[in-house]
């Protein structure tokens, strides 16, 4: 169990380090991507997707098992009408804050004080979601 | 030897190096822990840690069956990794700046907190409604050719572009 947590700590550390190194935590680069004036981060994402895809093909080519020999299971998130709605809501937040749920953590680590407000908002927004799915008026409510 | 150290630990990385490392995390997380790369569900883990006795059904689903769990370690690692990055490149410990935004406007701290807090709120709500964020959908999901992730990403980009356009014109005073 401890080894598992340590693995996540180390891989999270590499993720945060890479996001910071490549400037994904910089407001100006997010702004540049969305205004089309600096596509650095778009290229980072496209490269990451391609490398991720090739890496998964390689992993499957080597038998598709984890380091402990378990079968790797990749599950697609379900496609629902709310997928595009939620995507649209998150994009507004991305444009306003210049951060996404991952890069805001890199901003925090870099000591960007304003990221505290973004993070607090993120936690609150997640809480409101948890309240909404329990309400009967939620579009996917089975109650 | 020094050149390599500087390139990796001191200087900013070129886009391809960032894409390479971030992309490799997708198979690495599966290989080590059979887990999909993703961040936004981790904010549920933070809530679970803050509200251990909550009755909200999502926070009592099997996603959080083992309590706040490993996601907190992943999110915490991200903060630490960026902290190390900023220290090695000799940046100040804290900064009130937020790039072009704070360089252009002269808002009160309260107004900045409200504005960025609202942005964060929409990030949190939207990511949950969409079922993931940039890492879980746009990188992990599209790398695995998941349709829902492509749809969510189209949503992120469409309103991200629109919102940034409005911010540029109405707040930062850029031309339309």
PDB file of C-alpha atoms in Angstrom, chain B residues 18-154:
ATOM      1  CA  UNK B  18       7.006  18.362 -22.116  1.00  0.00           C
ATOM      2  CA  UNK B  19       4.754  16.403 -24.463  1.00  0.00           C
ATOM      3  CA  UNK B  20       7.088  13.408 -24.324  1.00  0.00           C
ATOM      4  CA  UNK B  21       7.227  13.225 -20.518  1.00  0.00           C
ATOM      5  CA  UNK B  22       3.512  13.934 -20.002  1.00  0.00           C
ATOM      6  CA  UNK B  23       2.551  11.444 -22.726  1.00  0.00           C
ATOM      7  CA  UNK B  24       4.725   8.716 -21.190  1.00  0.00           C
ATOM      8  CA  UNK B  25       2.821   9.092 -17.915  1.00  0.00           C
ATOM      9  CA  UNK B  26      -0.238   7.504 -19.599  1.00  0.00           C
ATOM     10  CA  UNK B  27       1.340   4.036 -20.139  1.00  0.00           C
ATOM     11  CA  UNK B  28       3.486   4.407 -16.993  1.00  0.00           C
ATOM     12  CA  UNK B  29       0.429   4.806 -14.741  1.00  0.00           C
ATOM     13  CA  UNK B  30      -1.147   1.729 -16.325  1.00  0.00           C
ATOM     14  CA  UNK B  31       2.068  -0.263 -16.079  1.00  0.00           C
ATOM     15  CA  UNK B  32       2.685   0.594 -12.430  1.00  0.00           C
ATOM     16  CA  UNK B  33      -0.817   0.855 -10.944  1.00  0.00           C
ATOM     17  CA  UNK B  34      -3.343  -0.039 -13.695  1.00  0.00           C
ATOM     18  CA  UNK B  35      -4.688   3.501 -13.367  1.00  0.00           C
ATOM     19  CA  UNK B  36      -5.851   6.114 -15.866  1.00  0.00           C
ATOM     20  CA  UNK B  37      -4.027   9.442 -15.828  1.00  0.00           C
ATOM     21  CA  UNK B  38      -6.389  12.046 -14.376  1.00  0.00           C
ATOM     22  CA  UNK B  39      -6.519  14.886 -11.888  1.00  0.00           C
ATOM     23  CA  UNK B  40     -10.019  16.267 -11.418  1.00  0.00           C
ATOM     24  CA  UNK B  41     -11.485  13.305  -9.474  1.00  0.00           C
ATOM     25  CA  UNK B  42      -8.753  14.076  -6.955  1.00  0.00           C
ATOM     26  CA  UNK B  43     -10.702  17.157  -5.900  1.00  0.00           C
ATOM     27  CA  UNK B  44     -13.372  14.723  -4.713  1.00  0.00           C
ATOM     28  CA  UNK B  45     -10.651  13.081  -2.619  1.00  0.00           C
ATOM     29  CA  UNK B  46      -9.885  16.475  -1.085  1.00  0.00           C
ATOM     30  CA  UNK B  47     -13.594  16.842  -0.239  1.00  0.00           C
ATOM     31  CA  UNK B  48     -13.636  13.323   1.193  1.00  0.00           C
ATOM     32  CA  UNK B  49     -10.701  14.263   3.418  1.00  0.00           C
ATOM     33  CA  UNK B  50     -12.418  17.500   4.500  1.00  0.00           C
ATOM     34  CA  UNK B  51     -15.854  15.875   5.011  1.00  0.00           C
ATOM     35  CA  UNK B  52     -15.213  12.265   6.071  1.00  0.00           C
ATOM     36  CA  UNK B  53     -18.786  11.825   7.367  1.00  0.00           C
ATOM     37  CA  UNK B  54     -20.578  13.334   4.362  1.00  0.00           C
ATOM     38  CA  UNK B  55     -23.819  11.716   3.159  1.00  0.00           C
ATOM     39  CA  UNK B  56     -23.373  12.880  -0.437  1.00  0.00           C
ATOM     40  CA  UNK B  57     -23.684   9.756  -2.572  1.00  0.00           C
ATOM     41  CA  UNK B  58     -20.853  10.575  -5.020  1.00  0.00           C
ATOM     42  CA  UNK B  59     -18.376  10.916  -2.137  1.00  0.00           C
ATOM     43  CA  UNK B  60     -19.576   7.546  -0.799  1.00  0.00           C
ATOM     44  CA  UNK B  61     -19.290   5.786  -4.171  1.00  0.00           C
ATOM     45  CA  UNK B  62     -16.664   3.112  -4.763  1.00  0.00           C
ATOM     46  CA  UNK B  63     -14.369   5.761  -6.260  1.00  0.00           C
ATOM     47  CA  UNK B  64     -13.649   6.887  -2.687  1.00  0.00           C
ATOM     48  CA  UNK B  65     -14.153   3.536  -0.966  1.00  0.00           C
ATOM     49  CA  UNK B  66     -10.667   3.617   0.556  1.00  0.00           C
ATOM     50  CA  UNK B  67     -11.063   7.184   1.813  1.00  0.00           C
ATOM     51  CA  UNK B  68      -9.162  10.079   0.295  1.00  0.00           C
ATOM     52  CA  UNK B  69      -6.563   7.528  -0.848  1.00  0.00           C
ATOM     53  CA  UNK B  70      -3.872   7.598  -3.480  1.00  0.00           C
ATOM     54  CA  UNK B  71      -5.308  10.531  -5.470  1.00  0.00           C
ATOM     55  CA  UNK B  72      -4.157  12.899  -2.745  1.00  0.00           C
ATOM     56  CA  UNK B  73      -0.631  11.579  -3.195  1.00  0.00           C
ATOM     57  CA  UNK B  74      -0.804  12.148  -6.948  1.00  0.00           C
ATOM     58  CA  UNK B  75      -2.147  15.698  -6.554  1.00  0.00           C
ATOM     59  CA  UNK B  76       0.303  16.418  -3.740  1.00  0.00           C
ATOM     60  CA  UNK B  77       3.145  15.121  -5.895  1.00  0.00           C
ATOM     61  CA  UNK B  78       2.167  17.569  -8.630  1.00  0.00           C
ATOM     62  CA  UNK B  79       2.448  20.509  -6.226  1.00  0.00           C
ATOM     63  CA  UNK B  80       5.817  19.253  -4.969  1.00  0.00           C
ATOM     64  CA  UNK B  81       7.118  18.640  -8.503  1.00  0.00           C
ATOM     65  CA  UNK B  82       6.280  22.196  -9.570  1.00  0.00           C
ATOM     66  CA  UNK B  83       7.744  23.543  -6.330  1.00  0.00           C
ATOM     67  CA  UNK B  84      11.035  21.768  -7.065  1.00  0.00           C
ATOM     68  CA  UNK B  85      10.937  23.050 -10.650  1.00  0.00           C
ATOM     69  CA  UNK B  86      10.483  26.648  -9.503  1.00  0.00           C
ATOM     70  CA  UNK B  87      13.234  26.337  -6.846  1.00  0.00           C
ATOM     71  CA  UNK B  88      15.770  24.868  -9.296  1.00  0.00           C
ATOM     72  CA  UNK B  89      15.208  27.660 -11.783  1.00  0.00           C
ATOM     73  CA  UNK B  90      15.611  30.237  -9.042  1.00  0.00           C
ATOM     74  CA  UNK B  91      12.141  31.761  -9.025  1.00  0.00           C
ATOM     75  CA  UNK B  92      10.816  33.685  -6.007  1.00  0.00           C
ATOM     76  CA  UNK B  93       9.106  31.545  -3.358  1.00  0.00           C
ATOM     77  CA  UNK B  94       5.770  33.284  -3.884  1.00  0.00           C
ATOM     78  CA  UNK B  95       4.486  35.773  -6.431  1.00  0.00           C
ATOM     79  CA  UNK B  96       1.283  37.818  -6.636  1.00  0.00           C
ATOM     80  CA  UNK B  97       1.635  37.925 -10.427  1.00  0.00           C
ATOM     81  CA  UNK B  98      -0.496  36.087 -12.969  1.00  0.00           C
ATOM     82  CA  UNK B  99       1.220  36.959 -16.247  1.00  0.00           C
ATOM     83  CA  UNK B 100      -0.473  39.315 -18.670  1.00  0.00           C
ATOM     84  CA  UNK B 101      -3.578  39.476 -16.467  1.00  0.00           C
ATOM     85  CA  UNK B 102      -2.046  41.137 -13.414  1.00  0.00           C
ATOM     86  CA  UNK B 103       0.371  43.064 -15.657  1.00  0.00           C
ATOM     87  CA  UNK B 104      -2.620  44.708 -17.385  1.00  0.00           C
ATOM     88  CA  UNK B 105      -5.379  45.207 -14.804  1.00  0.00           C
ATOM     89  CA  UNK B 106      -5.014  46.907 -11.436  1.00  0.00           C
ATOM     90  CA  UNK B 107      -7.766  45.132  -9.534  1.00  0.00           C
ATOM     91  CA  UNK B 108      -8.087  44.883  -5.768  1.00  0.00           C
ATOM     92  CA  UNK B 109      -7.045  41.536  -4.249  1.00  0.00           C
ATOM     93  CA  UNK B 110     -10.721  40.836  -3.487  1.00  0.00           C
ATOM     94  CA  UNK B 111     -11.713  41.303  -7.125  1.00  0.00           C
ATOM     95  CA  UNK B 112      -8.898  39.000  -8.251  1.00  0.00           C
ATOM     96  CA  UNK B 113      -9.959  36.335  -5.741  1.00  0.00           C
ATOM     97  CA  UNK B 114     -13.571  36.579  -6.927  1.00  0.00           C
ATOM     98  CA  UNK B 115     -12.597  36.371 -10.616  1.00  0.00           C
ATOM     99  CA  UNK B 116     -10.134  33.486 -10.336  1.00  0.00           C
ATOM    100  CA  UNK B 117     -12.343  31.785  -7.745  1.00  0.00           C
ATOM    101  CA  UNK B 118     -15.212  31.890 -10.248  1.00  0.00           C
ATOM    102  CA  UNK B 119     -12.913  30.421 -12.888  1.00  0.00           C
ATOM    103  CA  UNK B 120     -11.937  27.637 -10.503  1.00  0.00           C
ATOM    104  CA  UNK B 121     -15.573  26.990  -9.604  1.00  0.00           C
ATOM    105  CA  UNK B 122     -16.467  26.456 -13.268  1.00  0.00           C
ATOM    106  CA  UNK B 123     -13.394  24.229 -13.727  1.00  0.00           C
ATOM    107  CA  UNK B 124     -14.460  22.033 -10.831  1.00  0.00           C
ATOM    108  CA  UNK B 125     -18.124  21.838 -11.753  1.00  0.00           C
ATOM    109  CA  UNK B 126     -17.494  21.446 -15.482  1.00  0.00           C
ATOM    110  CA  UNK B 127     -14.832  18.764 -15.132  1.00  0.00           C
ATOM    111  CA  UNK B 128     -17.155  16.657 -12.955  1.00  0.00           C
ATOM    112  CA  UNK B 129     -20.128  17.086 -15.271  1.00  0.00           C
ATOM    113  CA  UNK B 130     -17.930  16.164 -18.264  1.00  0.00           C
ATOM    114  CA  UNK B 131     -16.369  13.255 -16.344  1.00  0.00           C
ATOM    115  CA  UNK B 132     -12.788  14.494 -16.543  1.00  0.00           C
ATOM    116  CA  UNK B 133     -10.431  17.337 -17.318  1.00  0.00           C
ATOM    117  CA  UNK B 134      -7.493  18.064 -19.611  1.00  0.00           C
ATOM    118  CA  UNK B 135      -5.396  15.167 -18.333  1.00  0.00           C
ATOM    119  CA  UNK B 136      -8.125  12.523 -17.999  1.00  0.00           C
ATOM    120  CA  UNK B 137     -10.056  13.393 -21.157  1.00  0.00           C
ATOM    121  CA  UNK B 138      -7.808  15.373 -23.520  1.00  0.00           C
ATOM    122  CA  UNK B 139      -4.577  13.456 -22.961  1.00  0.00           C
ATOM    123  CA  UNK B 140      -5.437  10.042 -21.515  1.00  0.00           C
ATOM    124  CA  UNK B 141      -8.828   9.700 -23.241  1.00  0.00           C
ATOM    125  CA  UNK B 142      -7.847  10.836 -26.730  1.00  0.00           C
ATOM    126  CA  UNK B 143      -4.598   8.813 -26.541  1.00  0.00           C
ATOM    127  CA  UNK B 144      -6.869   5.790 -26.016  1.00  0.00           C
ATOM    128  CA  UNK B 145      -9.223   6.907 -28.828  1.00  0.00           C
ATOM    129  CA  UNK B 146     -12.262   7.433 -26.555  1.00  0.00           C
ATOM    130  CA  UNK B 147     -15.109   9.287 -28.272  1.00  0.00           C
ATOM    131  CA  UNK B 148     -16.400  10.883 -25.064  1.00  0.00           C
ATOM    132  CA  UNK B 149     -12.968  12.397 -24.447  1.00  0.00           C
ATOM    133  CA  UNK B 150     -12.860  13.944 -27.907  1.00  0.00           C
ATOM    134  CA  UNK B 151     -16.340  15.424 -27.341  1.00  0.00           C
ATOM    135  CA  UNK B 152     -15.364  16.828 -23.919  1.00  0.00           C
ATOM    136  CA  UNK B 153     -12.176  18.305 -25.384  1.00  0.00           C
ATOM    137  CA  UNK B 154     -14.132  20.018 -28.173  1.00  0.00           C
TER     138      UNK B 154
END
